Each structure stands twice: as C-alpha cells, then as structure tokens.
Short mmCIF file of C-alpha atoms in Angstrom, two decimals:
data_model
loop_
_atom_site.label_atom_id
_atom_site.label_comp_id
_atom_site.label_asym_id
_atom_site.label_seq_id
_atom_site.Cartn_x
_atom_site.Cartn_y
_atom_site.Cartn_z
CA MET A 1 2.86 -14.06 -26.55
CA GLY A 2 0.62 -13.57 -29.62
CA ASP A 3 -0.70 -10.79 -31.69
CA LYS A 4 -2.82 -9.27 -28.89
CA ALA A 5 0.23 -8.73 -26.63
CA PRO A 6 1.27 -5.07 -26.24
CA LEU A 7 4.60 -5.63 -28.06
CA ALA A 8 2.83 -6.85 -31.24
CA ALA A 9 3.28 -3.38 -32.76
CA LEU A 10 7.07 -3.50 -32.58
CA PRO A 11 9.01 -4.16 -35.81
CA PRO A 12 9.32 -7.91 -36.33
CA THR A 13 13.07 -7.91 -36.00
CA VAL A 14 12.83 -6.15 -32.64
CA ARG A 15 9.93 -8.20 -31.47
CA SER A 16 11.70 -11.52 -32.23
CA VAL A 17 14.51 -10.57 -29.88
CA VAL A 18 12.22 -9.23 -27.08
CA ALA A 19 10.12 -12.40 -27.26
CA GLN A 20 13.07 -14.51 -26.28
CA ASP A 21 13.59 -12.92 -22.89
CA MET A 22 12.87 -14.64 -19.60
CA LEU A 23 9.56 -12.67 -19.05
CA ASN A 24 8.04 -14.05 -22.27
CA THR A 25 9.14 -17.64 -22.38
CA ASP A 26 8.13 -20.84 -20.73
CA PRO A 27 10.14 -23.88 -19.56
CA PRO A 28 12.46 -25.31 -20.75
CA GLN A 29 13.82 -22.12 -22.38
CA HIS A 30 12.81 -19.90 -19.39
CA THR A 31 14.53 -22.44 -17.01
CA ARG A 32 17.73 -22.42 -19.12
CA LEU A 33 17.96 -18.62 -19.37
CA ARG A 34 17.10 -18.00 -15.71
CA GLN A 35 19.65 -20.45 -14.50
CA LEU A 36 22.35 -18.61 -16.27
CA VAL A 37 21.94 -15.50 -14.13
CA ALA A 38 20.09 -16.74 -10.99
CA HIS A 39 23.32 -17.13 -8.96
CA ARG A 40 23.87 -13.31 -9.27
CA PHE A 41 20.58 -12.54 -7.70
CA THR A 42 20.33 -14.91 -4.70
CA GLY A 43 20.04 -13.49 -1.19
CA ARG A 44 23.73 -14.09 -0.57
CA SER A 45 24.83 -12.35 -3.81
CA ALA A 46 22.57 -9.40 -3.15
CA ASN A 47 24.04 -9.03 0.36
CA ALA A 48 27.48 -9.17 -1.16
CA MET A 49 26.51 -6.17 -3.18
CA ARG A 50 25.56 -4.21 -0.18
CA PRO A 51 28.91 -2.30 0.19
CA VAL A 52 28.69 -1.21 -3.42
CA VAL A 53 25.05 -0.07 -2.92
CA ASP A 54 25.94 1.75 0.33
CA GLU A 55 28.77 3.52 -1.34
CA ILE A 56 26.52 4.65 -4.18
CA ALA A 57 23.82 5.85 -1.75
CA GLU A 58 26.28 7.81 0.31
CA ARG A 59 27.81 9.34 -2.71
CA LEU A 60 24.36 10.51 -3.98
CA LEU A 61 23.64 11.99 -0.61
CA ASP A 62 26.89 13.80 -0.62
CA GLY A 63 25.77 15.61 -3.82
CA LEU A 64 22.57 16.87 -2.25
CA ASP A 65 22.18 20.51 -1.27
CA THR A 66 20.81 20.61 2.25
CA ALA A 67 20.13 24.36 2.01
CA ALA A 68 17.74 24.11 -0.92
CA GLU A 69 14.71 22.03 -1.87
CA THR A 70 15.71 18.60 -3.05
CA ASP A 71 13.75 16.25 -5.44
CA LEU A 72 14.48 12.76 -3.89
CA VAL A 73 13.12 11.11 -6.97
CA ALA A 74 15.34 12.76 -9.59
CA GLN A 75 18.45 13.18 -7.38
CA TYR A 76 18.34 9.92 -5.40
CA ALA A 77 15.81 7.20 -6.21
CA GLN A 78 16.41 7.43 -9.94
CA PRO A 79 20.13 7.35 -10.22
CA LEU A 80 20.75 4.78 -7.48
CA PRO A 81 19.37 1.55 -9.16
CA THR A 82 20.92 2.41 -12.57
CA LEU A 83 24.43 2.89 -10.99
CA VAL A 84 24.05 -0.37 -9.03
CA LEU A 85 22.90 -2.19 -12.12
CA GLY A 86 25.82 -0.64 -14.09
CA ALA A 87 28.27 -1.90 -11.53
CA MET A 88 26.85 -5.39 -11.71
CA ILE A 89 26.46 -5.94 -15.48
CA GLY A 90 29.12 -3.56 -16.80
CA ILE A 91 27.43 -0.25 -17.93
CA PRO A 92 29.79 2.74 -17.98
CA GLU A 93 28.49 5.57 -15.67
CA ALA A 94 28.45 7.94 -18.69
CA ASP A 95 25.83 5.71 -20.36
CA CYS A 96 23.53 5.46 -17.32
CA PRO A 97 21.33 8.59 -18.06
CA ASP A 98 20.36 7.30 -21.60
CA VAL A 99 19.89 3.71 -20.42
CA ARG A 100 17.64 4.92 -17.58
CA ARG A 101 15.60 7.12 -19.86
CA TRP A 102 14.98 4.37 -22.47
CA SER A 103 14.07 1.79 -19.77
CA ASP A 104 11.71 4.20 -18.06
CA THR A 105 9.96 5.05 -21.35
CA PHE A 106 9.53 1.31 -22.13
CA VAL A 107 7.98 0.54 -18.79
CA SER A 108 5.76 3.66 -18.57
CA GLU A 109 4.40 3.44 -22.12
CA LEU A 110 4.12 -0.31 -22.65
CA LEU A 111 0.29 -0.11 -22.95
CA LEU A 112 0.35 2.88 -25.22
CA ILE A 113 2.32 1.61 -28.18
CA SER A 114 3.56 5.17 -28.83
CA ASP A 115 6.27 6.30 -31.13
CA SER A 116 8.51 7.07 -28.14
CA LEU A 117 7.99 3.41 -26.93
CA LEU A 118 9.13 2.11 -30.27
CA ASP A 119 12.12 4.51 -30.29
CA ALA A 120 13.09 3.62 -26.74
CA THR A 121 12.79 -0.07 -27.34
CA THR A 122 14.84 0.03 -30.51
CA SER A 123 17.50 2.14 -28.82
CA LEU A 124 17.76 0.01 -25.80
CA LEU A 125 18.08 -3.13 -27.91
CA ASP A 126 20.73 -1.43 -30.02
CA TYR A 127 22.60 -0.44 -26.92
CA ALA A 128 22.37 -3.93 -25.52
CA ALA A 129 23.80 -5.36 -28.75
CA GLU A 130 26.65 -2.87 -28.73
CA LEU A 131 27.40 -3.52 -25.09
CA VAL A 132 27.74 -7.24 -25.86
CA ARG A 133 30.08 -6.45 -28.77
CA ARG A 134 32.17 -4.17 -26.53
CA LYS A 135 32.43 -6.89 -23.83
CA ARG A 136 33.45 -9.44 -26.38
CA ARG A 137 36.38 -7.17 -27.27
CA GLU A 138 37.09 -6.12 -23.63
CA PRO A 139 35.75 -8.62 -21.12
CA GLY A 140 35.68 -7.82 -17.49
CA HIS A 141 34.36 -9.28 -14.22
CA ASP A 142 30.77 -8.21 -14.89
CA LEU A 143 27.61 -10.23 -15.65
CA ILE A 144 27.65 -9.51 -19.44
CA SER A 145 31.20 -10.84 -19.77
CA GLU A 146 30.09 -13.91 -17.87
CA LEU A 147 27.06 -14.44 -20.09
CA ILE A 148 29.28 -14.17 -23.22
CA GLU A 149 30.99 -17.37 -22.02
CA ALA A 150 27.71 -19.21 -21.96
CA ASN A 151 26.18 -20.97 -24.92
CA LEU A 152 23.79 -18.22 -26.09
CA THR A 153 23.06 -16.83 -29.51
CA ASP A 154 23.62 -13.11 -30.22
CA ASP A 155 19.85 -12.51 -30.12
CA GLU A 156 19.62 -14.38 -26.75
CA LEU A 157 22.43 -12.27 -25.34
CA SER A 158 20.93 -8.98 -26.48
CA SER A 159 17.52 -10.09 -25.17
CA MET A 160 19.02 -11.08 -21.73
CA VAL A 161 20.78 -7.73 -21.42
CA PHE A 162 17.63 -5.99 -22.53
CA VAL A 163 15.41 -7.61 -19.79
CA LEU A 164 18.02 -6.95 -17.16
CA LEU A 165 18.06 -3.24 -18.09
CA ILE A 166 14.31 -3.07 -18.13
CA ALA A 167 13.74 -4.91 -14.91
CA GLY A 168 16.45 -3.44 -12.83
CA GLN A 169 15.76 0.32 -12.96
CA THR A 170 12.30 1.89 -13.10
CA ALA A 171 10.59 -0.51 -10.70
CA THR A 172 13.35 -0.15 -8.15
CA THR A 173 13.21 3.60 -8.50
CA GLN A 174 9.58 3.63 -7.74
CA LEU A 175 10.04 1.20 -4.74
CA ILE A 176 12.58 3.65 -3.22
CA ALA A 177 10.54 6.76 -4.02
CA LYS A 178 7.24 5.31 -2.61
CA ALA A 179 9.01 3.89 0.45
CA LEU A 180 10.52 7.33 1.17
CA TYR A 181 7.14 8.97 0.67
CA LEU A 182 5.40 6.53 3.03
CA LEU A 183 8.05 7.01 5.71
CA LEU A 184 8.03 10.80 5.50
CA THR A 185 4.26 10.93 5.61
CA ASN A 186 4.11 8.53 8.67
CA PRO A 187 6.49 10.16 11.21
CA ASP A 188 5.73 7.51 13.83
CA GLN A 189 6.87 4.77 11.40
CA ARG A 190 9.91 6.77 10.24
CA ASP A 191 10.98 7.32 13.95
CA ALA A 192 10.49 3.62 14.68
CA VAL A 193 12.86 2.71 11.79
CA ARG A 194 15.38 5.28 12.79
CA ALA A 195 15.52 3.94 16.28
CA ASP A 196 15.64 0.34 15.25
CA GLU A 197 17.22 -0.37 11.82
CA THR A 198 16.22 -4.01 11.96
CA LEU A 199 12.79 -2.60 10.85
CA LEU A 200 14.24 -1.45 7.51
CA GLY A 201 13.28 -4.71 5.86
CA GLY A 202 9.74 -4.45 7.21
CA ALA A 203 9.46 -0.92 5.92
CA VAL A 204 10.47 -2.04 2.40
CA ASP A 205 8.07 -5.00 2.37
CA GLU A 206 5.31 -2.75 3.62
CA ALA A 207 5.96 -0.15 0.91
CA LEU A 208 5.96 -3.08 -1.67
CA ARG A 209 2.60 -4.20 -0.36
CA LEU A 210 0.88 -0.87 0.03
CA GLU A 211 2.28 0.91 -3.03
CA PRO A 212 3.79 -1.76 -5.40
CA PRO A 213 6.08 -0.42 -8.09
CA LEU A 214 3.97 -2.26 -10.76
CA GLN A 215 0.18 -2.24 -10.44
CA VAL A 216 -0.34 -5.44 -12.44
CA SER A 217 1.38 -8.64 -12.93
CA ALA A 218 3.45 -9.61 -15.95
CA PHE A 219 1.48 -10.07 -19.22
CA ARG A 220 0.24 -13.64 -19.63
CA MET A 221 -1.93 -15.16 -22.36
CA THR A 222 -4.48 -18.00 -21.91
CA GLN A 223 -3.61 -21.08 -23.86
CA GLU A 224 -7.11 -22.41 -23.47
CA SER A 225 -10.44 -21.01 -22.29
CA LEU A 226 -10.49 -20.41 -18.53
CA THR A 227 -13.42 -19.66 -16.09
CA ILE A 228 -12.65 -17.55 -12.92
CA GLY A 229 -15.67 -16.99 -10.74
CA ASP A 230 -18.50 -16.08 -13.17
CA THR A 231 -16.12 -14.95 -15.93
CA CYS A 232 -15.09 -16.95 -18.93
CA ILE A 233 -11.72 -15.93 -20.42
CA PRO A 234 -11.34 -17.16 -24.01
CA ALA A 235 -8.15 -18.76 -25.25
CA GLY A 236 -5.59 -16.27 -26.66
CA GLU A 237 -6.52 -13.36 -24.29
CA VAL A 238 -3.96 -11.29 -22.45
CA VAL A 239 -4.57 -11.55 -18.67
CA LEU A 240 -3.34 -9.20 -16.02
CA CYS A 241 -3.60 -9.68 -12.27
CA SER A 242 -4.10 -6.48 -10.12
CA LEU A 243 -1.34 -6.44 -7.53
CA THR A 244 -2.78 -3.40 -5.83
CA ALA A 245 -6.04 -5.25 -5.15
CA VAL A 246 -4.32 -8.48 -4.04
CA ASN A 247 -1.96 -6.63 -1.59
CA ARG A 248 -4.92 -4.82 0.09
CA ASP A 249 -7.16 -7.83 0.39
CA LYS A 250 -9.11 -7.36 3.61
CA SER A 251 -9.47 -11.16 4.07
CA ARG A 252 -5.71 -11.49 4.06
CA PHE A 253 -4.31 -8.37 5.75
CA THR A 254 -5.41 -6.53 8.92
CA ALA A 255 -5.92 -2.81 8.31
CA PRO A 256 -4.75 -3.23 4.77
CA ASP A 257 -4.62 0.50 3.94
CA SER A 258 -2.32 1.27 6.80
CA PHE A 259 1.43 1.56 6.60
CA ASP A 260 2.86 -0.66 9.42
CA VAL A 261 6.60 -1.43 9.36
CA ARG A 262 6.04 -4.04 12.09
CA ARG A 263 3.42 -5.96 10.09
CA ASP A 264 3.66 -9.73 10.56
CA ASP A 265 3.25 -12.27 7.81
CA ASN A 266 3.50 -9.73 5.03
CA GLN A 267 3.11 -12.11 2.11
CA HIS A 268 2.58 -9.49 -0.64
CA LEU A 269 2.73 -10.49 -4.30
CA SER A 270 4.56 -7.42 -5.63
CA PHE A 271 7.40 -9.60 -6.93
CA GLY A 272 5.03 -12.11 -8.47
CA PHE A 273 4.77 -15.80 -7.72
CA GLY A 274 6.20 -19.07 -9.09
CA ILE A 275 8.72 -19.55 -11.79
CA HIS A 276 8.42 -16.01 -13.03
CA ARG A 277 8.86 -14.42 -9.57
CA CYS A 278 11.03 -11.27 -9.98
CA LEU A 279 14.65 -12.44 -10.40
CA GLY A 280 15.88 -9.16 -8.90
CA ALA A 281 13.73 -9.19 -5.75
CA ASN A 282 16.61 -9.64 -3.31
CA LEU A 283 18.67 -6.94 -5.00
CA ALA A 284 15.85 -4.50 -5.11
CA LYS A 285 15.18 -4.95 -1.38
CA VAL A 286 18.93 -4.40 -0.55
CA GLU A 287 18.93 -1.20 -2.65
CA ALA A 288 15.69 0.12 -1.01
CA GLU A 289 17.00 -0.76 2.55
CA ALA A 290 20.31 1.03 1.87
CA ALA A 291 18.65 4.06 0.37
CA LEU A 292 16.22 4.44 3.30
CA GLY A 293 18.84 3.68 5.94
CA ALA A 294 21.44 6.07 4.58
CA LEU A 295 18.95 9.01 4.35
CA LEU A 296 17.49 8.34 7.84
CA ARG A 297 20.94 8.10 9.49
CA ARG A 298 22.19 11.30 7.82
CA TYR A 299 19.17 13.71 8.23
CA SER A 300 17.26 14.09 11.49
CA SER A 301 14.22 15.87 10.18
CA PRO A 302 13.57 15.56 6.44
CA ARG A 303 10.09 16.83 5.45
CA ILE A 304 8.09 16.92 2.25
CA THR A 305 7.51 20.53 1.17
CA ALA A 306 4.38 19.92 -1.07
CA SER A 307 0.98 19.01 0.24
CA ALA A 308 -0.17 15.43 -0.46
CA GLY A 309 -2.55 16.63 -3.10
CA ASP A 310 0.06 18.46 -4.92
CA LEU A 311 2.54 15.63 -5.33
CA PRO A 312 2.71 14.49 -9.04
CA TRP A 313 1.33 10.91 -9.16
CA VAL A 314 0.97 9.60 -12.73
CA GLU A 315 -0.77 6.62 -14.08
CA ALA A 316 1.85 5.36 -16.48
CA GLY A 317 0.80 2.16 -18.16
CA ILE A 318 1.49 -0.72 -15.79
CA MET A 319 2.72 1.69 -13.09
CA ARG A 320 1.51 4.35 -10.75
CA LYS A 321 4.54 6.55 -10.51
CA LEU A 322 5.57 9.21 -8.08
CA MET A 323 7.31 11.61 -10.44
CA ALA A 324 8.79 13.98 -7.85
CA LEU A 325 9.31 14.08 -4.05
CA PRO A 326 10.39 17.65 -3.01
CA VAL A 327 11.85 17.75 0.47
CA ARG A 328 13.86 19.86 2.84
CA LEU A 329 16.45 17.63 4.26
CA GLY A 330 17.00 19.57 7.47
CA ALA A 331 19.85 19.05 9.97
CA LYS A 332 22.44 16.31 9.79
#
C-alpha cells in the first residue's frame, strides 16, 4: 500500500507478511486468497454455524449474575465473537483472551502507530505462525487445517490467519454492543423485536447503518490522480470513505438518524462494497442476531444503569467504540 499507509512503521519482516493479506492485495492475488476461504463464509455456511453460535450465547448468559450490575460488553459482546471464531478456525479457548486483546489493540490503534500497536501486531503474527505449525502437527476439521492443504507459502498462511483474527473479533464485538445499546435505548423497537423475532435481521442491519463498527472504509491508495467534486487527490495518497456519513445520507434514507428495525431498503455500506466487501458479513450478522435474540428471550426488562452521557464512548482510530454497557438484567 506504499509508505504513506499506516502500517509503514511496522518492521519490514512484519510488514511484508501483513501486506500479503486479502485486505491489502488486488486481483489476481486477492481473488486467489479469497476463494480459498469464501465457502466458509457464505450465507449457508454462516447459518450452519448458528447452533454453535447459539450455544456460545446461551453459555455466556448462563454465567451472568442477574442480581448484580452486568457489563454486556466485557461479559457478552467481547467473548462471543472470539469463541465463535475459535470454533471455526481452531483456536483453543485458553488462547482466546490474548488473541482478542491483540486484535483489539491492532484495530483500535491502527492510526496511532504506537508501541502497543507494534507489540500487538508482532504478537498476533507470531501466534498465527505458531498456530499454523501446531495444526501441521495435529490437523483437525477447522479452517486452518483446511488452508494448510492448499498451495500457500508459510507467509501467506500466517497472513491469512492474521487477517481472519483481526476481522472476526473487534468489529463484531462493537456490532453486538451497539445493537444492544440501540435496542435498550429504544424500548418500542426492543418490544417489537421481542414480539416478532423475524425483525432481528432488521435490527442488526439498522444497527450496522446507524452505528457502524468501523467509521471508515478500508485503507486504499490512489494509483493515479483523481478528482472528486472540487477536490483533486494526487496519486499515492491514502483515501478513506466515511461510512458514518454515507449511512446517514438524507438523500438516501428517510429519517436517517432514527433507529427503525422495520426500515425497508436498508442498503448500508458498513460491510463495504465490491470485491473487498467484508468476507465475514454473513457470520457477523448471524452472531449479532443470536446475541440479541438470546438476551431478549431470556430477560424481560433489561435496562441500562448509566445515563446516556455517562456511557464510555471512545474514538479509537478507525472505530467509535462503546467500551462498556452496564445493565441490570431483571427478571427472566
């Protein structure tokens, strides 16, 4: 992506591996890499994972203390995607907290080029390489074992595992956290979903539109000068598209600042567009639907215990993150 890209500060050996992932390559390499894993992320494959996702959601809810205040981010929205990803690609549950922490640091500090970003990136790449070595010795029925059978170099394998670890956790955590926040702060919409679970998909899409997990698109670089409106963008510049602005375009959406689980024609761009559209979109939606549905079925009157102004929202690089969601779950 060039020297102006945020990862330019990474050590060359690390940067060379990261640069080979699907997010940072164009066809034909991008096409080849994506085709190796695309079948695991189709709508049919994501729905086939639903029993696993449902079991994880129920298990996490079983561990919550209904008599005390509960943080639905730390105790529910954060662990769920990592455990689902672990089941899919073969991460031992004992490793999940470290993997989640490294991934979260990478996504949150991508624009900062901090020491913690460099440490997290190196740790995650080292872990990915070790996981590949482990699966070579003890293959299973997981995605990494499947990829080992494909014609990939060691760097390509590590890079593929790295991008799966990055893409499959923090963004989905924020999707679940923000969807819960929007439902709990809009009781009429919450009650509508509880009464008709076919609206779960609409609730997830509306959360994606109104509060996208990522505020901007993936990093792209102009190969030649480009004029948009009255602005000329020189060749070799990093370009980001504001997903928040696009998703609230008044010329495209009626009442764009309202949360409406029955919204028709909700063509948001939170998963991107074109050949780089988020590979894990179907699985992320299944996870969010399962998380919302399980909680609403189990608890009749969950309520946020902090005022809206006291909730910890943080601008974290390419994300606007809800760091905690304190609730009283109420009666079952």
